[in-house]
Amino acid sequence: MILNIDNLSFSYDKTPLLENLSLSADKGEIICLLGPNGSGKTTLLDCVLGFHRTFSGLVSVCGKDVLTLSRPELAKLVSYVPQVHAPTFPYTVREVVLMGRTAQSGLLGAPGKEDYEICDYAIARTGIENFSERPYTELSGGERKLVLLARALAQKAPLIVLDEPTSSLDFKNELLFLEMLSDLVRSDGISVLMATHALQHPLYFESEGIPSKAVMLCKGKPFRTGAPGELITPETLREVYGVRAEVTEIKAGGKTVKTVAVIGSDI
Amino acid sequence: MQKNKSAGTLSLPVKALLLIIPFLAVFISLFFGRYHIPLSEVALSLIKPESVPLASRVAVLHLRLPRAIASAFVGASLAVSGAAFQSVFRNPLVNSGILGVSNGAGFGACVAIVFFGGGVFTYFFSFVFAVAAVLLSYFAGRISRVTTSITMILGGVIVGAFFSALVSIMKYVADPYSQLPSITFWFMGSFASINYSHLYALIPMGLGMLLIFLSRWKLNVLSMGEREAASLGLDVKKAQILIIGGATLCTAAAVCISGTIGWVGLVIPHIGRMLTGNSNQKLIPVSISLGAAFMVIMDLLSRTLTGSEIPIGILCALIGTPFFVYLLKKTKGGFKA
């Protein structure tokens, strides 16, 4: 087991946001966190990333309690692709990807030969060689997300945490990013924990035959978890999102894909 | 390794050049000055000092040399701490005085001039108050639970304003015929009174520069923002303390022997960005080298251009600004965000 969350509860003030949440991810498994705005998706990610440290319960990665790990130790186990990234200085793509090697050198260190090789590997793996010498500030949103994914890969962590990775991408780039992620999970055995607003994402991973789980968070209600196709139903969508929707199955190109059709917001 | 060029370190010829430039500037500055010394005597006083007339020897070895060394260190210190602060605070407009160093040092100098008659006390008090100003800014910025670099900049601005008000009080109570001019001249910056006894200030400057130089790659990571830097595996607080501490040693020691010299800590790093890109792995050594050479040349000009010495703070801004505009036009700006 790569990620194990046991009986996690967290609250910002008096009212609890996450309550008695338990969840686990095996090697090569994708967990998609779903739920309305403010339901605690990012909060849960922050507990795994060690940014929130006042939760009760246990969060462990590769059998190690995240609260007992130092920053470099945790970064070797969990990498992170943030939702928004505010660029400051126009570093080249390669310089940004190299930052994934931070945990390997001490406070005063700089990356060595092996770090450069892993950086090159991550660049090749994500297919961004073409613009690896360009300032990453000049890239499009889709390209920049791939750079951040490459940086996460360079960390060589068994678990990647992504916060709404495709929220700023267009239709095609979103698909390319999902394909890249599927490939990493399938061939490299990486585990993924991602928060997303797109119900299609867990359904996509499931139709691709990747071991995947969906988790639905809803403030004030117990969380639900299960196989994406079983969890995403008209009933749960009504309860969690307050939306009337149908889930249909489409067969095309030798694939069976489930998709959500929205009818209306009036219940 | 060719593939890693942009993410790696500087190439060997560039490294050699960067190493040579400051020494060359110091060497050149020995040959010029208001007291005319034949070129041969300058050269001889370096190799065989006993064969040169005493006046020439003293001018070269005891006036021009320590002055050039001090200005090289001050220039390097201001430039490198400006570059470091720009990354720590994720802001290209930040300079070496952002945490209130200059105003703190200025107040210290005022206290020394008004109450203790200046002299050595000026150096001591300006150093102490410069460090105190940074500590105040740092903790003011950390009062808010959400510690971002913005709150620390805000802390610096507030503390700077506070010390600047204190400076005004000191000016108000200072004797207008003797003390006030000293204060005014101190603020304009000068290396005129430098001799070997001032070179103790090189120790904190060297130490500070070493700290920043060693953590130069981590500056890249830090400039990604505290949250991302932490997720990448950096102990953000330790790194910040190390780098801000180093930059403080640099600027406090620099300001206490030279007075306030603005501009260098902002613009030299930007010239470096235009020349070699934004990675601090290259920018930090480039800033050290360019800052040192630039300040030595500026000091040389300040003591030779006119009959009486031009305060170096004024000269830096007067000559540096058009040069910066020229470079900006020529390179289209290395900084695009």
PDB file of C-alpha atoms in Angstrom, chain B residues 31-270:
ATOM      1  CA  PHE B  31      47.267  53.790 -11.475  1.00  0.00           C
ATOM      2  CA  PHE B  32      44.944  56.753 -11.213  1.00  0.00           C
ATOM      3  CA  GLY B  33      44.392  59.393  -8.606  1.00  0.00           C
ATOM      4  CA  ARG B  34      44.653  63.065  -7.857  1.00  0.00           C
ATOM      5  CA  TYR B  35      48.216  62.697  -6.596  1.00  0.00           C
ATOM      6  CA  HIS B  36      50.194  62.074  -9.758  1.00  0.00           C
ATOM      7  CA  ILE B  37      52.449  59.019  -9.626  1.00  0.00           C
ATOM      8  CA  PRO B  38      54.389  57.792 -12.690  1.00  0.00           C
ATOM      9  CA  LEU B  39      53.147  54.427 -13.989  1.00  0.00           C
ATOM     10  CA  SER B  40      56.498  52.778 -13.323  1.00  0.00           C
ATOM     11  CA  GLU B  41      56.386  53.778  -9.663  1.00  0.00           C
ATOM     12  CA  VAL B  42      52.892  52.296  -9.241  1.00  0.00           C
ATOM     13  CA  ALA B  43      54.045  49.021 -10.732  1.00  0.00           C
ATOM     14  CA  LEU B  44      57.263  49.004  -8.700  1.00  0.00           C
ATOM     15  CA  SER B  45      55.487  49.728  -5.423  1.00  0.00           C
ATOM     16  CA  LEU B  46      53.608  46.444  -5.905  1.00  0.00           C
ATOM     17  CA  ILE B  47      56.720  44.411  -6.664  1.00  0.00           C
ATOM     18  CA  LYS B  48      59.580  46.187  -4.886  1.00  0.00           C
ATOM     19  CA  PRO B  49      58.008  48.764  -2.540  1.00  0.00           C
ATOM     20  CA  GLU B  50      61.322  49.795  -0.914  1.00  0.00           C
ATOM     21  CA  SER B  51      62.631  51.170  -4.218  1.00  0.00           C
ATOM     22  CA  VAL B  52      59.806  53.723  -4.550  1.00  0.00           C
ATOM     23  CA  PRO B  53      59.592  57.188  -2.918  1.00  0.00           C
ATOM     24  CA  LEU B  54      57.645  57.057   0.314  1.00  0.00           C
ATOM     25  CA  ALA B  55      54.815  59.369  -0.824  1.00  0.00           C
ATOM     26  CA  SER B  56      54.101  57.272  -3.915  1.00  0.00           C
ATOM     27  CA  ARG B  57      54.322  54.041  -1.998  1.00  0.00           C
ATOM     28  CA  VAL B  58      51.889  55.253   0.660  1.00  0.00           C
ATOM     29  CA  ALA B  59      49.453  56.558  -1.943  1.00  0.00           C
ATOM     30  CA  VAL B  60      49.401  53.270  -3.854  1.00  0.00           C
ATOM     31  CA  LEU B  61      49.635  50.719  -1.061  1.00  0.00           C
ATOM     32  CA  HIS B  62      47.944  52.506   1.837  1.00  0.00           C
ATOM     33  CA  LEU B  63      45.366  54.692   0.149  1.00  0.00           C
ATOM     34  CA  ARG B  64      44.408  53.367  -3.261  1.00  0.00           C
ATOM     35  CA  LEU B  65      44.780  49.636  -2.605  1.00  0.00           C
ATOM     36  CA  PRO B  66      42.675  49.322   0.579  1.00  0.00           C
ATOM     37  CA  ARG B  67      40.111  51.637  -0.950  1.00  0.00           C
ATOM     38  CA  ALA B  68      39.844  49.532  -4.095  1.00  0.00           C
ATOM     39  CA  ILE B  69      39.609  46.312  -2.079  1.00  0.00           C
ATOM     40  CA  ALA B  70      36.903  47.768   0.151  1.00  0.00           C
ATOM     41  CA  SER B  71      34.880  49.073  -2.772  1.00  0.00           C
ATOM     42  CA  ALA B  72      35.147  45.717  -4.551  1.00  0.00           C
ATOM     43  CA  PHE B  73      33.749  43.924  -1.494  1.00  0.00           C
ATOM     44  CA  VAL B  74      31.028  46.509  -0.959  1.00  0.00           C
ATOM     45  CA  GLY B  75      29.933  46.358  -4.603  1.00  0.00           C
ATOM     46  CA  ALA B  76      29.911  42.569  -4.596  1.00  0.00           C
ATOM     47  CA  SER B  77      28.039  42.455  -1.286  1.00  0.00           C
ATOM     48  CA  LEU B  78      25.307  44.858  -2.345  1.00  0.00           C
ATOM     49  CA  ALA B  79      24.840  43.201  -5.728  1.00  0.00           C
ATOM     50  CA  VAL B  80      24.761  39.648  -4.420  1.00  0.00           C
ATOM     51  CA  SER B  81      22.368  40.407  -1.582  1.00  0.00           C
ATOM     52  CA  GLY B  82      20.102  42.285  -3.997  1.00  0.00           C
ATOM     53  CA  ALA B  83      20.037  39.227  -6.253  1.00  0.00           C
ATOM     54  CA  ALA B  84      19.368  36.915  -3.293  1.00  0.00           C
ATOM     55  CA  PHE B  85      16.550  39.099  -1.928  1.00  0.00           C
ATOM     56  CA  GLN B  86      14.912  39.231  -5.363  1.00  0.00           C
ATOM     57  CA  SER B  87      14.581  35.453  -5.320  1.00  0.00           C
ATOM     58  CA  VAL B  88      13.651  35.111  -1.652  1.00  0.00           C
ATOM     59  CA  PHE B  89      10.881  37.673  -2.032  1.00  0.00           C
ATOM     60  CA  ARG B  90       9.957  36.535  -5.546  1.00  0.00           C
ATOM     61  CA  ASN B  91      10.091  40.112  -6.681  1.00  0.00           C
ATOM     62  CA  PRO B  92      12.422  41.558  -9.321  1.00  0.00           C
ATOM     63  CA  LEU B  93      11.989  45.095  -7.965  1.00  0.00           C
ATOM     64  CA  VAL B  94      13.489  44.318  -4.587  1.00  0.00           C
ATOM     65  CA  ASN B  95      16.988  45.596  -3.766  1.00  0.00           C
ATOM     66  CA  SER B  96      19.555  44.983  -1.066  1.00  0.00           C
ATOM     67  CA  GLY B  97      17.952  47.538   1.261  1.00  0.00           C
ATOM     68  CA  ILE B  98      14.500  45.953   1.269  1.00  0.00           C
ATOM     69  CA  LEU B  99      14.579  44.890   4.905  1.00  0.00           C
ATOM     70  CA  GLY B 100      15.476  48.335   6.166  1.00  0.00           C
ATOM     71  CA  VAL B 101      19.265  47.844   6.291  1.00  0.00           C
ATOM     72  CA  SER B 102      20.113  51.293   4.929  1.00  0.00           C
ATOM     73  CA  ASN B 103      17.754  53.199   7.185  1.00  0.00           C
ATOM     74  CA  GLY B 104      18.827  51.199  10.215  1.00  0.00           C
ATOM     75  CA  ALA B 105      22.492  51.798   9.421  1.00  0.00           C
ATOM     76  CA  GLY B 106      21.743  55.463   8.771  1.00  0.00           C
ATOM     77  CA  PHE B 107      20.169  55.853  12.181  1.00  0.00           C
ATOM     78  CA  GLY B 108      23.143  54.112  13.775  1.00  0.00           C
ATOM     79  CA  ALA B 109      25.505  56.489  12.003  1.00  0.00           C
ATOM     80  CA  CYS B 110      23.444  59.471  13.204  1.00  0.00           C
ATOM     81  CA  VAL B 111      23.564  58.255  16.803  1.00  0.00           C
ATOM     82  CA  ALA B 112      27.315  57.857  16.563  1.00  0.00           C
ATOM     83  CA  ILE B 113      27.859  61.272  14.973  1.00  0.00           C
ATOM     84  CA  VAL B 114      25.542  63.174  17.304  1.00  0.00           C
ATOM     85  CA  PHE B 115      26.321  61.494  20.642  1.00  0.00           C
ATOM     86  CA  PHE B 116      29.770  59.991  20.224  1.00  0.00           C
ATOM     87  CA  GLY B 117      31.486  62.329  17.785  1.00  0.00           C
ATOM     88  CA  GLY B 118      31.525  59.862  14.885  1.00  0.00           C
ATOM     89  CA  GLY B 119      34.801  58.087  14.081  1.00  0.00           C
ATOM     90  CA  VAL B 120      34.946  54.359  14.790  1.00  0.00           C
ATOM     91  CA  PHE B 121      31.615  54.581  16.589  1.00  0.00           C
ATOM     92  CA  THR B 122      29.961  55.293  13.238  1.00  0.00           C
ATOM     93  CA  TYR B 123      30.958  51.889  11.894  1.00  0.00           C
ATOM     94  CA  PHE B 124      29.991  50.054  15.038  1.00  0.00           C
ATOM     95  CA  PHE B 125      26.596  51.684  15.497  1.00  0.00           C
ATOM     96  CA  SER B 126      25.601  51.572  11.847  1.00  0.00           C
ATOM     97  CA  PHE B 127      26.399  47.856  11.681  1.00  0.00           C
ATOM     98  CA  VAL B 128      24.475  47.087  14.859  1.00  0.00           C
ATOM     99  CA  PHE B 129      21.405  49.077  13.850  1.00  0.00           C
ATOM    100  CA  ALA B 130      21.459  47.666  10.319  1.00  0.00           C
ATOM    101  CA  VAL B 131      21.275  44.144  11.721  1.00  0.00           C
ATOM    102  CA  ALA B 132      18.629  45.250  14.241  1.00  0.00           C
ATOM    103  CA  ALA B 133      16.479  46.680  11.432  1.00  0.00           C
ATOM    104  CA  VAL B 134      16.572  43.390   9.524  1.00  0.00           C
ATOM    105  CA  LEU B 135      15.701  41.379  12.635  1.00  0.00           C
ATOM    106  CA  LEU B 136      12.761  43.700  13.320  1.00  0.00           C
ATOM    107  CA  SER B 137      11.550  43.428   9.722  1.00  0.00           C
ATOM    108  CA  TYR B 138      11.861  39.665   9.759  1.00  0.00           C
ATOM    109  CA  PHE B 139       9.868  39.261  12.941  1.00  0.00           C
ATOM    110  CA  ALA B 140       7.347  41.932  11.963  1.00  0.00           C
ATOM    111  CA  GLY B 141       6.781  39.919   8.794  1.00  0.00           C
ATOM    112  CA  ARG B 142       6.378  36.720  10.778  1.00  0.00           C
ATOM    113  CA  ILE B 143       3.794  38.098  13.216  1.00  0.00           C
ATOM    114  CA  SER B 144       1.012  37.356  10.787  1.00  0.00           C
ATOM    115  CA  ARG B 145       0.220  33.641  10.895  1.00  0.00           C
ATOM    116  CA  VAL B 146       0.203  33.464   7.130  1.00  0.00           C
ATOM    117  CA  THR B 147       3.875  34.077   6.579  1.00  0.00           C
ATOM    118  CA  THR B 148       4.456  35.083   3.039  1.00  0.00           C
ATOM    119  CA  SER B 149       7.290  36.974   1.523  1.00  0.00           C
ATOM    120  CA  ILE B 150       4.866  39.869   1.034  1.00  0.00           C
ATOM    121  CA  THR B 151       4.399  40.347   4.784  1.00  0.00           C
ATOM    122  CA  MET B 152       8.158  40.362   5.211  1.00  0.00           C
ATOM    123  CA  ILE B 153       8.564  43.048   2.541  1.00  0.00           C
ATOM    124  CA  LEU B 154       5.831  44.977   4.306  1.00  0.00           C
ATOM    125  CA  GLY B 155       7.762  44.535   7.553  1.00  0.00           C
ATOM    126  CA  GLY B 156      10.842  45.936   5.821  1.00  0.00           C
ATOM    127  CA  VAL B 157       8.943  48.953   4.533  1.00  0.00           C
ATOM    128  CA  ILE B 158       7.465  49.682   7.962  1.00  0.00           C
ATOM    129  CA  VAL B 159      10.753  49.281   9.814  1.00  0.00           C
ATOM    130  CA  GLY B 160      12.495  51.348   7.130  1.00  0.00           C
ATOM    131  CA  ALA B 161       9.972  54.153   7.591  1.00  0.00           C
ATOM    132  CA  PHE B 162      10.378  53.952  11.363  1.00  0.00           C
ATOM    133  CA  PHE B 163      14.149  54.309  11.203  1.00  0.00           C
ATOM    134  CA  SER B 164      13.869  57.005   8.597  1.00  0.00           C
ATOM    135  CA  ALA B 165      11.713  58.994  11.046  1.00  0.00           C
ATOM    136  CA  LEU B 166      14.349  58.428  13.730  1.00  0.00           C
ATOM    137  CA  VAL B 167      16.989  59.715  11.308  1.00  0.00           C
ATOM    138  CA  SER B 168      14.927  62.873  10.832  1.00  0.00           C
ATOM    139  CA  ILE B 169      14.803  63.386  14.594  1.00  0.00           C
ATOM    140  CA  MET B 170      18.568  63.003  14.798  1.00  0.00           C
ATOM    141  CA  LYS B 171      19.041  65.498  11.971  1.00  0.00           C
ATOM    142  CA  TYR B 172      16.749  67.897  13.759  1.00  0.00           C
ATOM    143  CA  VAL B 173      18.732  67.783  16.983  1.00  0.00           C
ATOM    144  CA  ALA B 174      22.155  67.606  15.290  1.00  0.00           C
ATOM    145  CA  ASP B 175      24.466  70.604  15.347  1.00  0.00           C
ATOM    146  CA  PRO B 176      23.814  72.254  11.958  1.00  0.00           C
ATOM    147  CA  TYR B 177      27.435  73.369  11.417  1.00  0.00           C
ATOM    148  CA  SER B 178      29.394  70.241  12.248  1.00  0.00           C
ATOM    149  CA  GLN B 179      27.159  67.218  12.752  1.00  0.00           C
ATOM    150  CA  LEU B 180      24.488  67.792  10.110  1.00  0.00           C
ATOM    151  CA  PRO B 181      26.986  67.956   7.223  1.00  0.00           C
ATOM    152  CA  SER B 182      28.614  64.731   8.456  1.00  0.00           C
ATOM    153  CA  ILE B 183      25.233  63.026   8.465  1.00  0.00           C
ATOM    154  CA  THR B 184      24.416  64.306   4.986  1.00  0.00           C
ATOM    155  CA  PHE B 185      27.758  63.152   3.593  1.00  0.00           C
ATOM    156  CA  TRP B 186      27.401  59.769   5.243  1.00  0.00           C
ATOM    157  CA  PHE B 187      24.120  59.263   3.419  1.00  0.00           C
ATOM    158  CA  MET B 188      25.720  60.081   0.073  1.00  0.00           C
ATOM    159  CA  GLY B 189      28.192  57.259   0.479  1.00  0.00           C
ATOM    160  CA  SER B 190      31.975  57.446   0.238  1.00  0.00           C
ATOM    161  CA  PHE B 191      35.111  55.368   0.395  1.00  0.00           C
ATOM    162  CA  ALA B 192      37.287  58.434   1.045  1.00  0.00           C
ATOM    163  CA  SER B 193      38.333  57.532   4.576  1.00  0.00           C
ATOM    164  CA  ILE B 194      39.015  53.843   4.010  1.00  0.00           C
ATOM    165  CA  ASN B 195      42.294  52.400   5.268  1.00  0.00           C
ATOM    166  CA  TYR B 196      43.470  48.946   6.276  1.00  0.00           C
ATOM    167  CA  SER B 197      41.775  49.109   9.675  1.00  0.00           C
ATOM    168  CA  HIS B 198      38.394  49.142   7.932  1.00  0.00           C
ATOM    169  CA  LEU B 199      39.080  45.873   6.251  1.00  0.00           C
ATOM    170  CA  TYR B 200      37.721  44.004   9.304  1.00  0.00           C
ATOM    171  CA  ALA B 201      34.381  44.628   7.611  1.00  0.00           C
ATOM    172  CA  LEU B 202      35.502  42.252   4.877  1.00  0.00           C
ATOM    173  CA  ILE B 203      35.028  39.335   7.264  1.00  0.00           C
ATOM    174  CA  PRO B 204      31.223  39.623   7.610  1.00  0.00           C
ATOM    175  CA  MET B 205      30.953  40.536   3.941  1.00  0.00           C
ATOM    176  CA  GLY B 206      32.978  37.512   2.875  1.00  0.00           C
ATOM    177  CA  LEU B 207      31.057  35.221   5.203  1.00  0.00           C
ATOM    178  CA  GLY B 208      27.698  36.521   3.988  1.00  0.00           C
ATOM    179  CA  MET B 209      28.693  36.147   0.355  1.00  0.00           C
ATOM    180  CA  LEU B 210      29.901  32.607   1.015  1.00  0.00           C
ATOM    181  CA  LEU B 211      26.537  31.666   2.557  1.00  0.00           C
ATOM    182  CA  ILE B 212      24.630  33.044  -0.414  1.00  0.00           C
ATOM    183  CA  PHE B 213      27.064  31.511  -2.889  1.00  0.00           C
ATOM    184  CA  LEU B 214      26.688  28.057  -1.335  1.00  0.00           C
ATOM    185  CA  SER B 215      22.897  28.194  -1.286  1.00  0.00           C
ATOM    186  CA  ARG B 216      22.628  29.780  -4.731  1.00  0.00           C
ATOM    187  CA  TRP B 217      20.807  26.869  -6.351  1.00  0.00           C
ATOM    188  CA  LYS B 218      18.300  26.720  -3.508  1.00  0.00           C
ATOM    189  CA  LEU B 219      17.412  30.332  -4.338  1.00  0.00           C
ATOM    190  CA  ASN B 220      15.810  29.062  -7.550  1.00  0.00           C
ATOM    191  CA  VAL B 221      13.661  26.671  -5.539  1.00  0.00           C
ATOM    192  CA  LEU B 222      12.795  29.329  -2.970  1.00  0.00           C
ATOM    193  CA  SER B 223      11.619  31.686  -5.717  1.00  0.00           C
ATOM    194  CA  MET B 224       8.886  29.181  -6.635  1.00  0.00           C
ATOM    195  CA  GLY B 225       7.029  30.254  -3.500  1.00  0.00           C
ATOM    196  CA  GLU B 226       7.100  28.828   0.014  1.00  0.00           C
ATOM    197  CA  ARG B 227       4.437  26.198  -0.586  1.00  0.00           C
ATOM    198  CA  GLU B 228       5.981  24.770  -3.733  1.00  0.00           C
ATOM    199  CA  ALA B 229       9.502  24.969  -2.369  1.00  0.00           C
ATOM    200  CA  ALA B 230       8.380  22.947   0.650  1.00  0.00           C
ATOM    201  CA  SER B 231       6.654  20.338  -1.523  1.00  0.00           C
ATOM    202  CA  LEU B 232       9.889  20.029  -3.514  1.00  0.00           C
ATOM    203  CA  GLY B 233      11.687  19.101  -0.321  1.00  0.00           C
ATOM    204  CA  LEU B 234      13.209  22.358   0.841  1.00  0.00           C
ATOM    205  CA  ASP B 235      13.192  23.312   4.505  1.00  0.00           C
ATOM    206  CA  VAL B 236      11.928  26.789   3.655  1.00  0.00           C
ATOM    207  CA  LYS B 237      12.384  28.476   7.016  1.00  0.00           C
ATOM    208  CA  LYS B 238      15.970  27.294   7.436  1.00  0.00           C
ATOM    209  CA  ALA B 239      16.833  28.290   3.884  1.00  0.00           C
ATOM    210  CA  GLN B 240      15.290  31.731   4.373  1.00  0.00           C
ATOM    211  CA  ILE B 241      17.147  32.341   7.614  1.00  0.00           C
ATOM    212  CA  LEU B 242      20.417  31.224   6.050  1.00  0.00           C
ATOM    213  CA  ILE B 243      20.063  33.429   2.984  1.00  0.00           C
ATOM    214  CA  ILE B 244      18.563  36.474   4.687  1.00  0.00           C
ATOM    215  CA  GLY B 245      21.248  36.121   7.362  1.00  0.00           C
ATOM    216  CA  GLY B 246      23.984  36.024   4.741  1.00  0.00           C
ATOM    217  CA  ALA B 247      22.555  38.994   2.864  1.00  0.00           C
ATOM    218  CA  THR B 248      22.257  40.938   6.118  1.00  0.00           C
ATOM    219  CA  LEU B 249      25.895  40.341   7.058  1.00  0.00           C
ATOM    220  CA  CYS B 250      26.844  41.547   3.577  1.00  0.00           C
ATOM    221  CA  THR B 251      24.753  44.684   3.408  1.00  0.00           C
ATOM    222  CA  ALA B 252      25.179  45.747   7.033  1.00  0.00           C
ATOM    223  CA  ALA B 253      28.971  45.523   6.788  1.00  0.00           C
ATOM    224  CA  ALA B 254      28.973  47.190   3.379  1.00  0.00           C
ATOM    225  CA  VAL B 255      26.770  50.080   4.434  1.00  0.00           C
ATOM    226  CA  CYS B 256      28.663  50.644   7.669  1.00  0.00           C
ATOM    227  CA  ILE B 257      31.965  51.361   5.891  1.00  0.00           C
ATOM    228  CA  SER B 258      30.642  53.067   2.779  1.00  0.00           C
ATOM    229  CA  GLY B 259      27.423  54.789   3.764  1.00  0.00           C
ATOM    230  CA  THR B 260      24.293  54.290   1.721  1.00  0.00           C
ATOM    231  CA  ILE B 261      24.936  53.433  -1.888  1.00  0.00           C
ATOM    232  CA  GLY B 262      21.643  52.606  -3.495  1.00  0.00           C
ATOM    233  CA  TRP B 263      21.027  51.404  -6.999  1.00  0.00           C
ATOM    234  CA  VAL B 264      23.803  48.786  -7.153  1.00  0.00           C
ATOM    235  CA  GLY B 265      21.770  46.160  -5.297  1.00  0.00           C
ATOM    236  CA  LEU B 266      18.915  46.514  -7.758  1.00  0.00           C
ATOM    237  CA  VAL B 267      20.543  47.022 -11.085  1.00  0.00           C
ATOM    238  CA  ILE B 268      23.666  44.859 -11.057  1.00  0.00           C
ATOM    239  CA  PRO B 269      21.537  41.705 -10.551  1.00  0.00           C
ATOM    240  CA  HIS B 270      19.391  42.792 -13.478  1.00  0.00           C
TER     241      HIS B 270
END
